[in-house]
Amino acid sequence: GAGVSQSPRYKVAKRGQDVALRCDPISGHVSLFWYQQALGQGPEFLTYFQNEAQLDKSGLPSDRFFAERPEGSVSTLKIQRTQQEDSAVYLCASSPPGGISYEQYFGPGTRLTVT
Amino acid sequence: SQQGEEDPQALSIQEGENATMNCSYKTSINNLQWYRQNSGRGLVHLILIRSNEREKHSGRLRVTLDTSKKSSSLLITASRAADTASYFCATDGSRTGANNLFFGTGTRLTVIP
């Protein structure tokens, strides 16, 4: 079946603009994660959903970052008033029911460049 | 902050040689996973080893885990040019109960044909 998809793949925003990044997880996967990956670094956790419930948002760097998954499938990560330090690849991952022992399936990421 | 550290940061080998990457982590875990990332792409899961396992094999991959030293190694045997990628270890948040993964800084592997 289809894997995790993300759109857009590339986004250039001027500083101060708002952006919205979309993630379509694998059908049936209840867990959804957002990660931020800076150049040359490993992914860092942003937020986690189980179905529509946002259970952990401890990794969101500021209140400019907001994520939602209203129907428990597609998720959107929104960044308001973008800053240059927001430039990174934003990765979405999903995993099936069963808890933390399951591997995560990653999308290709959205590369955000803030100019 | 990231939990793990990979060593070396970069590794360059000839096709056919073996590649060994090491990972150290800081807190107790339920399992440790290795992922591969090709340039400009998402991460692909390679192998998962549970905290009560010491060694696991999958094709040309061999992973070891030493929970007393909080370290793991990934061995790729008979490397191919297509193995060129960045490799990350990732641990779960056993201590905190978190469901997310904590990634290391990665090893960039280059296999020269």
mmCIF file of N, CA and C in Angstrom, chain B:
data_model
loop_
_atom_site.group_PDB
_atom_site.id
_atom_site.type_symbol
_atom_site.label_atom_id
_atom_site.label_comp_id
_atom_site.label_asym_id
_atom_site.label_seq_id
_atom_site.Cartn_x
_atom_site.Cartn_y
_atom_site.Cartn_z
ATOM 1 N N SER B 1 17.110 18.139 22.901
ATOM 2 C CA SER B 1 18.434 17.560 22.745
ATOM 3 C C SER B 1 18.297 16.105 22.331
ATOM 4 N N GLN B 2 19.313 15.597 21.666
ATOM 5 C CA GLN B 2 19.233 14.251 21.146
ATOM 6 C C GLN B 2 19.842 13.285 22.138
ATOM 7 N N GLN B 3 19.281 12.085 22.176
ATOM 8 C CA GLN B 3 19.715 11.113 23.164
ATOM 9 C C GLN B 3 20.993 10.428 22.750
ATOM 10 N N GLY B 4 21.113 10.106 21.443
ATOM 11 C CA GLY B 4 22.199 9.248 21.012
ATOM 12 C C GLY B 4 23.309 9.979 20.311
ATOM 13 N N GLU B 5 24.436 9.289 20.279
ATOM 14 C CA GLU B 5 25.580 9.796 19.537
ATOM 15 C C GLU B 5 26.090 8.656 18.678
ATOM 16 N N GLU B 6 26.282 8.913 17.390
ATOM 17 C CA GLU B 6 26.871 7.900 16.536
ATOM 18 C C GLU B 6 28.357 8.175 16.340
ATOM 19 N N ASP B 7 29.051 7.125 16.084
ATOM 20 C CA ASP B 7 30.489 7.215 15.876
ATOM 21 C C ASP B 7 30.874 6.176 14.833
ATOM 22 N N PRO B 8 31.619 6.506 13.774
ATOM 23 C CA PRO B 8 32.116 7.852 13.497
ATOM 24 C C PRO B 8 31.039 8.747 12.889
ATOM 25 N N GLN B 9 31.327 10.032 12.757
ATOM 26 C CA GLN B 9 30.383 10.935 12.101
ATOM 27 C C GLN B 9 30.348 10.671 10.611
ATOM 28 N N ALA B 10 31.486 10.268 10.053
ATOM 29 C CA ALA B 10 31.554 9.976 8.625
ATOM 30 C C ALA B 10 32.475 8.787 8.413
ATOM 31 N N LEU B 11 32.145 7.973 7.411
ATOM 32 C CA LEU B 11 32.899 6.758 7.125
ATOM 33 C C LEU B 11 32.907 6.547 5.621
ATOM 34 N N SER B 12 34.112 6.312 5.078
ATOM 35 C CA SER B 12 34.235 6.094 3.646
ATOM 36 C C SER B 12 34.968 4.777 3.428
ATOM 37 N N ILE B 13 34.348 3.861 2.671
ATOM 38 C CA ILE B 13 34.941 2.545 2.454
ATOM 39 C C ILE B 13 34.803 2.148 0.989
ATOM 40 N N GLN B 14 35.546 1.124 0.595
ATOM 41 C CA GLN B 14 35.455 0.578 -0.746
ATOM 42 C C GLN B 14 34.328 -0.446 -0.806
ATOM 43 N N GLU B 15 33.713 -0.531 -1.952
ATOM 44 C CA GLU B 15 32.659 -1.523 -2.163
ATOM 45 C C GLU B 15 33.200 -2.918 -1.831
ATOM 46 N N GLY B 16 32.386 -3.699 -1.114
ATOM 47 C CA GLY B 16 32.811 -5.034 -0.727
ATOM 48 C C GLY B 16 33.333 -5.114 0.695
ATOM 49 N N GLU B 17 33.792 -3.986 1.217
ATOM 50 C CA GLU B 17 34.273 -3.964 2.600
ATOM 51 C C GLU B 17 33.091 -3.929 3.565
ATOM 52 N N ASN B 18 33.397 -4.212 4.827
ATOM 53 C CA ASN B 18 32.380 -4.109 5.876
ATOM 54 C C ASN B 18 32.399 -2.720 6.494
ATOM 55 N N ALA B 19 31.233 -2.263 6.937
ATOM 56 C CA ALA B 19 31.122 -0.953 7.596
ATOM 57 C C ALA B 19 30.544 -1.153 8.984
ATOM 58 N N THR B 20 31.194 -0.573 9.966
ATOM 59 C CA THR B 20 30.706 -0.656 11.345
ATOM 60 C C THR B 20 30.442 0.731 11.890
ATOM 61 N N MET B 21 29.237 0.910 12.423
ATOM 62 C CA MET B 21 28.863 2.178 13.039
ATOM 63 C C MET B 21 28.438 1.914 14.472
ATOM 64 N N ASN B 22 28.766 2.824 15.347
ATOM 65 C CA ASN B 22 28.461 2.661 16.757
ATOM 66 C C ASN B 22 27.522 3.752 17.246
ATOM 67 N N CYS B 23 26.755 3.406 18.257
ATOM 68 C CA CYS B 23 25.777 4.338 18.817
ATOM 69 C C CYS B 23 25.826 4.223 20.331
ATOM 70 N N SER B 24 25.871 5.362 21.010
ATOM 71 C CA SER B 24 25.763 5.351 22.460
ATOM 72 C C SER B 24 24.548 6.176 22.860
ATOM 73 N N TYR B 25 23.887 5.769 23.925
ATOM 74 C CA TYR B 25 22.697 6.480 24.376
ATOM 75 C C TYR B 25 22.775 6.682 25.881
ATOM 76 N N LYS B 26 21.808 7.445 26.410
ATOM 77 C CA LYS B 26 21.985 7.924 27.775
ATOM 78 C C LYS B 26 21.067 7.282 28.807
ATOM 79 N N THR B 27 19.853 6.911 28.432
ATOM 80 C CA THR B 27 18.917 6.424 29.439
ATOM 81 C C THR B 27 18.462 4.999 29.119
ATOM 82 N N SER B 28 17.713 4.380 30.018
ATOM 83 C CA SER B 28 17.229 3.020 29.789
ATOM 84 C C SER B 28 16.250 3.006 28.625
ATOM 85 N N ILE B 29 16.169 1.867 27.962
ATOM 86 C CA ILE B 29 15.356 1.756 26.748
ATOM 87 C C ILE B 29 14.533 0.479 26.759
ATOM 88 N N ASN B 30 13.469 0.469 25.958
ATOM 89 C CA ASN B 30 12.749 -0.765 25.655
ATOM 90 C C ASN B 30 13.319 -1.420 24.406
ATOM 91 N N ASN B 31 13.701 -0.584 23.448
ATOM 92 C CA ASN B 31 14.291 -1.109 22.230
ATOM 93 C C ASN B 31 15.141 -0.042 21.574
ATOM 94 N N LEU B 32 15.954 -0.469 20.632
ATOM 95 C CA LEU B 32 16.788 0.440 19.863
ATOM 96 C C LEU B 32 16.592 0.094 18.395
ATOM 97 N N GLN B 33 16.478 1.114 17.575
ATOM 98 C CA GLN B 33 16.251 0.898 16.144
ATOM 99 C C GLN B 33 17.345 1.589 15.346
ATOM 100 N N TRP B 34 17.593 1.084 14.167
ATOM 101 C CA TRP B 34 18.481 1.730 13.207
ATOM 102 C C TRP B 34 17.677 2.098 11.974
ATOM 103 N N TYR B 35 17.930 3.315 11.483
ATOM 104 C CA TYR B 35 17.274 3.838 10.295
ATOM 105 C C TYR B 35 18.325 4.301 9.303
ATOM 106 N N ARG B 36 17.963 4.258 8.022
ATOM 107 C CA ARG B 36 18.809 4.775 6.959
ATOM 108 C C ARG B 36 18.097 5.958 6.297
ATOM 109 N N GLN B 37 18.867 6.948 5.909
ATOM 110 C CA GLN B 37 18.320 8.103 5.211
ATOM 111 C C GLN B 37 19.187 8.428 4.009
ATOM 112 N N ASN B 38 18.624 8.265 2.833
ATOM 113 C CA ASN B 38 19.309 8.694 1.617
ATOM 114 C C ASN B 38 19.131 10.203 1.487
ATOM 115 N N SER B 39 20.068 10.830 0.809
ATOM 116 C CA SER B 39 20.084 12.282 0.697
ATOM 117 C C SER B 39 18.748 12.802 0.184
ATOM 118 N N GLY B 40 18.148 13.733 0.931
ATOM 119 C CA GLY B 40 16.899 14.346 0.503
ATOM 120 C C GLY B 40 15.670 13.481 0.655
ATOM 121 N N ARG B 41 15.816 12.382 1.364
ATOM 122 C CA ARG B 41 14.666 11.481 1.516
ATOM 123 C C ARG B 41 14.305 11.303 2.979
ATOM 124 N N GLY B 42 13.176 10.607 3.216
ATOM 125 C CA GLY B 42 12.788 10.276 4.579
ATOM 126 C C GLY B 42 13.601 9.108 5.110
ATOM 127 N N LEU B 43 13.353 8.758 6.350
ATOM 128 C CA LEU B 43 14.082 7.662 6.988
ATOM 129 C C LEU B 43 13.407 6.329 6.699
ATOM 130 N N VAL B 44 14.224 5.310 6.538
ATOM 131 C CA VAL B 44 13.736 3.956 6.297
ATOM 132 C C VAL B 44 14.190 3.071 7.443
ATOM 133 N N HIS B 45 13.245 2.372 8.049
ATOM 134 C CA HIS B 45 13.568 1.485 9.160
ATOM 135 C C HIS B 45 14.379 0.291 8.659
ATOM 136 N N LEU B 46 15.465 -0.019 9.380
ATOM 137 C CA LEU B 46 16.308 -1.150 9.012
ATOM 138 C C LEU B 46 16.096 -2.347 9.939
ATOM 139 N N ILE B 47 16.189 -2.104 11.238
ATOM 140 C CA ILE B 47 16.166 -3.217 12.173
ATOM 141 C C ILE B 47 15.856 -2.689 13.576
ATOM 142 N N LEU B 48 15.176 -3.505 14.358
ATOM 143 C CA LEU B 48 14.845 -3.176 15.747
ATOM 144 C C LEU B 48 15.390 -4.265 16.642
ATOM 145 N N ILE B 49 16.040 -3.875 17.717
ATOM 146 C CA ILE B 49 16.543 -4.847 18.678
ATOM 147 C C ILE B 49 15.986 -4.480 20.054
ATOM 148 N N ARG B 50 15.427 -5.468 20.745
ATOM 149 C CA ARG B 50 14.812 -5.206 22.037
ATOM 150 C C ARG B 50 15.874 -5.215 23.137
ATOM 151 N N SER B 51 15.531 -4.643 24.256
ATOM 152 C CA SER B 51 16.518 -4.476 25.329
ATOM 153 C C SER B 51 16.980 -5.804 25.909
ATOM 154 N N ASN B 52 16.195 -6.875 25.714
ATOM 155 C CA ASN B 52 16.608 -8.176 26.241
ATOM 156 C C ASN B 52 17.332 -9.025 25.192
ATOM 157 N N GLU B 53 17.596 -8.441 24.036
ATOM 158 C CA GLU B 53 18.348 -9.125 22.981
ATOM 159 C C GLU B 53 19.760 -8.577 22.932
ATOM 160 N N ARG B 54 20.703 -9.391 22.517
ATOM 161 C CA ARG B 54 22.099 -8.959 22.447
ATOM 162 C C ARG B 54 22.581 -8.823 21.005
ATOM 163 N N GLU B 55 21.974 -9.589 20.107
ATOM 164 C CA GLU B 55 22.413 -9.545 18.710
ATOM 165 C C GLU B 55 21.238 -9.903 17.819
ATOM 166 N N LYS B 56 21.205 -9.264 16.647
ATOM 167 C CA LYS B 56 20.149 -9.555 15.693
ATOM 168 C C LYS B 56 20.689 -9.411 14.281
ATOM 169 N N HIS B 57 20.209 -10.270 13.387
ATOM 170 C CA HIS B 57 20.665 -10.249 11.997
ATOM 171 C C HIS B 57 19.486 -10.005 11.073
ATOM 172 N N SER B 58 19.764 -9.306 9.984
ATOM 173 C CA SER B 58 18.777 -9.150 8.925
ATOM 174 C C SER B 58 19.526 -8.953 7.628
ATOM 175 N N GLY B 59 19.586 -10.021 6.810
ATOM 176 C CA GLY B 59 20.328 -9.930 5.550
ATOM 177 C C GLY B 59 21.793 -9.622 5.800
ATOM 178 N N ARG B 60 22.283 -8.527 5.223
ATOM 179 C CA ARG B 60 23.684 -8.139 5.400
ATOM 180 C C ARG B 60 23.900 -7.269 6.650
ATOM 181 N N LEU B 61 22.861 -7.102 7.444
ATOM 182 C CA LEU B 61 22.951 -6.263 8.639
ATOM 183 C C LEU B 61 23.080 -7.112 9.889
ATOM 184 N N ARG B 62 23.964 -6.661 10.777
ATOM 185 C CA ARG B 62 24.084 -7.296 12.089
ATOM 186 C C ARG B 62 24.118 -6.185 13.124
ATOM 187 N N VAL B 63 23.235 -6.291 14.096
ATOM 188 C CA VAL B 63 23.155 -5.284 15.153
ATOM 189 C C VAL B 63 23.458 -5.954 16.486
ATOM 190 N N THR B 64 24.251 -5.281 17.302
ATOM 191 C CA THR B 64 24.488 -5.731 18.668
ATOM 192 C C THR B 64 24.009 -4.667 19.638
ATOM 193 N N LEU B 65 23.676 -5.102 20.822
ATOM 194 C CA LEU B 65 23.215 -4.179 21.867
ATOM 195 C C LEU B 65 23.839 -4.576 23.188
ATOM 196 N N ASP B 66 24.449 -3.626 23.849
ATOM 197 C CA ASP B 66 25.028 -3.833 25.185
ATOM 198 C C ASP B 66 24.369 -2.813 26.115
ATOM 199 N N THR B 67 23.362 -3.259 26.853
ATOM 200 C CA THR B 67 22.618 -2.315 27.697
ATOM 201 C C THR B 67 23.444 -1.865 28.901
ATOM 202 N N SER B 68 24.432 -2.669 29.296
ATOM 203 C CA SER B 68 25.272 -2.262 30.432
ATOM 204 C C SER B 68 26.163 -1.089 30.051
ATOM 205 N N LYS B 69 26.542 -1.033 28.785
ATOM 206 C CA LYS B 69 27.370 0.076 28.296
ATOM 207 C C LYS B 69 26.531 1.120 27.577
ATOM 208 N N LYS B 70 25.227 0.869 27.463
ATOM 209 C CA LYS B 70 24.335 1.767 26.724
ATOM 210 C C LYS B 70 24.914 2.057 25.335
ATOM 211 N N SER B 71 25.182 0.983 24.618
ATOM 212 C CA SER B 71 25.746 1.145 23.278
ATOM 213 C C SER B 71 25.231 0.069 22.345
ATOM 214 N N SER B 72 25.280 0.399 21.055
ATOM 215 C CA SER B 72 24.864 -0.527 20.009
ATOM 216 C C SER B 72 25.797 -0.345 18.823
ATOM 217 N N SER B 73 25.911 -1.392 18.015
ATOM 218 C CA SER B 73 26.676 -1.265 16.789
ATOM 219 C C SER B 73 25.879 -1.843 15.635
ATOM 220 N N LEU B 74 26.077 -1.261 14.469
ATOM 221 C CA LEU B 74 25.473 -1.733 13.225
ATOM 222 C C LEU B 74 26.605 -2.114 12.281
ATOM 223 N N LEU B 75 26.595 -3.354 11.835
ATOM 224 C CA LEU B 75 27.583 -3.841 10.879
ATOM 225 C C LEU B 75 26.874 -4.121 9.565
ATOM 226 N N ILE B 76 27.393 -3.542 8.495
ATOM 227 C CA ILE B 76 26.912 -3.839 7.149
ATOM 228 C C ILE B 76 28.021 -4.611 6.460
ATOM 229 N N THR B 77 27.733 -5.843 6.079
ATOM 230 C CA THR B 77 28.758 -6.657 5.429
ATOM 231 C C THR B 77 28.674 -6.524 3.915
ATOM 232 N N ALA B 78 29.796 -6.764 3.262
ATOM 233 C CA ALA B 78 29.872 -6.752 1.793
ATOM 234 C C ALA B 78 29.159 -5.526 1.230
ATOM 235 N N SER B 79 29.626 -4.358 1.627
ATOM 236 C CA SER B 79 28.927 -3.115 1.285
ATOM 237 C C SER B 79 28.818 -2.914 -0.228
ATOM 238 N N ARG B 80 27.766 -2.175 -0.607
ATOM 239 C CA ARG B 80 27.506 -1.840 -2.005
ATOM 240 C C ARG B 80 27.399 -0.330 -2.133
ATOM 241 N N ALA B 81 27.576 0.168 -3.326
ATOM 242 C CA ALA B 81 27.460 1.613 -3.547
ATOM 243 C C ALA B 81 26.083 2.122 -3.104
ATOM 244 N N ALA B 82 25.065 1.281 -3.259
ATOM 245 C CA ALA B 82 23.704 1.676 -2.885
ATOM 246 C C ALA B 82 23.524 1.824 -1.373
ATOM 247 N N ASP B 83 24.502 1.371 -0.591
ATOM 248 C CA ASP B 83 24.433 1.538 0.867
ATOM 249 C C ASP B 83 24.830 2.952 1.282
ATOM 250 N N THR B 84 25.335 3.738 0.361
ATOM 251 C CA THR B 84 25.707 5.116 0.671
ATOM 252 C C THR B 84 24.495 5.877 1.183
ATOM 253 N N ALA B 85 24.586 6.369 2.412
ATOM 254 C CA ALA B 85 23.457 7.034 3.066
ATOM 255 C C ALA B 85 23.916 7.477 4.451
ATOM 256 N N SER B 86 23.015 8.135 5.176
ATOM 257 C CA SER B 86 23.251 8.422 6.587
ATOM 258 C C SER B 86 22.492 7.395 7.419
ATOM 259 N N TYR B 87 23.116 6.944 8.490
ATOM 260 C CA TYR B 87 22.531 5.924 9.343
ATOM 261 C C TYR B 87 22.346 6.498 10.745
ATOM 262 N N PHE B 88 21.144 6.300 11.293
ATOM 263 C CA PHE B 88 20.799 6.848 12.598
ATOM 264 C C PHE B 88 20.338 5.727 13.528
ATOM 265 N N CYS B 89 20.781 5.790 14.773
ATOM 266 C CA CYS B 89 20.166 4.940 15.782
ATOM 267 C C CYS B 89 19.075 5.752 16.469
ATOM 268 N N ALA B 90 18.067 5.059 16.966
ATOM 269 C CA ALA B 90 16.952 5.733 17.620
ATOM 270 C C ALA B 90 16.484 4.888 18.789
ATOM 271 N N THR B 91 16.241 5.541 19.898
ATOM 272 C CA THR B 91 15.762 4.843 21.081
ATOM 273 C C THR B 91 14.397 5.378 21.477
ATOM 274 N N ASP B 92 13.657 4.557 22.187
ATOM 275 C CA ASP B 92 12.348 5.001 22.657
ATOM 276 C C ASP B 92 12.507 5.665 24.020
ATOM 277 N N GLY B 93 11.468 6.342 24.462
ATOM 278 C CA GLY B 93 11.539 7.069 25.726
ATOM 279 C C GLY B 93 11.079 6.228 26.882
ATOM 280 N N SER B 94 11.785 5.113 27.130
ATOM 281 C CA SER B 94 11.359 4.193 28.181
ATOM 282 C C SER B 94 11.234 4.878 29.534
ATOM 283 N N ARG B 95 12.246 5.704 29.844
ATOM 284 C CA ARG B 95 12.265 6.310 31.171
ATOM 285 C C ARG B 95 11.140 7.310 31.339
ATOM 286 N N THR B 96 10.859 8.048 30.289
ATOM 287 C CA THR B 96 9.847 9.099 30.395
ATOM 288 C C THR B 96 8.463 8.605 30.011
ATOM 289 N N GLY B 97 8.414 7.408 29.405
ATOM 290 C CA GLY B 97 7.126 6.916 28.920
ATOM 291 C C GLY B 97 6.704 7.540 27.616
ATOM 292 N N ALA B 98 7.580 8.303 27.009
ATOM 293 C CA ALA B 98 7.246 8.954 25.746
ATOM 294 C C ALA B 98 7.147 7.928 24.632
ATOM 295 N N ASN B 99 6.323 8.227 23.654
ATOM 296 C CA ASN B 99 6.159 7.338 22.516
ATOM 297 C C ASN B 99 7.058 7.692 21.351
ATOM 298 N N ASN B 100 7.671 8.869 21.399
ATOM 299 C CA ASN B 100 8.475 9.277 20.262
ATOM 300 C C ASN B 100 9.853 8.617 20.321
ATOM 301 N N LEU B 101 10.581 8.755 19.227
ATOM 302 C CA LEU B 101 11.942 8.246 19.141
ATOM 303 C C LEU B 101 12.938 9.364 19.375
ATOM 304 N N PHE B 102 14.051 8.995 19.981
ATOM 305 C CA PHE B 102 15.165 9.915 20.171
ATOM 306 C C PHE B 102 16.288 9.471 19.236
ATOM 307 N N PHE B 103 16.657 10.342 18.321
ATOM 308 C CA PHE B 103 17.635 10.003 17.304
ATOM 309 C C PHE B 103 19.015 10.514 17.673
ATOM 310 N N GLY B 104 20.026 9.777 17.196
ATOM 311 C CA GLY B 104 21.383 10.250 17.303
ATOM 312 C C GLY B 104 21.702 11.224 16.194
ATOM 313 N N THR B 105 22.958 11.598 16.129
ATOM 314 C CA THR B 105 23.406 12.596 15.159
ATOM 315 C C THR B 105 23.726 11.989 13.802
ATOM 316 N N GLY B 106 23.834 10.672 13.727
ATOM 317 C CA GLY B 106 24.004 10.007 12.444
ATOM 318 C C GLY B 106 25.436 9.769 12.018
ATOM 319 N N THR B 107 25.629 8.714 11.244
ATOM 320 C CA THR B 107 26.909 8.429 10.574
ATOM 321 C C THR B 107 26.671 8.500 9.079
ATOM 322 N N ARG B 108 27.460 9.322 8.407
ATOM 323 C CA ARG B 108 27.344 9.430 6.952
ATOM 324 C C ARG B 108 28.311 8.423 6.333
ATOM 325 N N LEU B 109 27.739 7.416 5.684
ATOM 326 C CA LEU B 109 28.520 6.346 5.056
ATOM 327 C C LEU B 109 28.615 6.584 3.551
ATOM 328 N N THR B 110 29.829 6.522 3.048
ATOM 329 C CA THR B 110 30.059 6.599 1.605
ATOM 330 C C THR B 110 30.740 5.312 1.172
ATOM 331 N N VAL B 111 30.131 4.597 0.233
ATOM 332 C CA VAL B 111 30.713 3.374 -0.314
ATOM 333 C C VAL B 111 31.183 3.680 -1.725
ATOM 334 N N ILE B 112 32.489 3.542 -1.924
ATOM 335 C CA ILE B 112 33.095 3.909 -3.206
ATOM 336 C C ILE B 112 33.102 2.698 -4.131
ATOM 337 N N PRO B 113 32.519 2.834 -5.319
ATOM 338 C CA PRO B 113 32.447 1.677 -6.231
ATOM 339 C C PRO B 113 33.825 1.261 -6.726
#
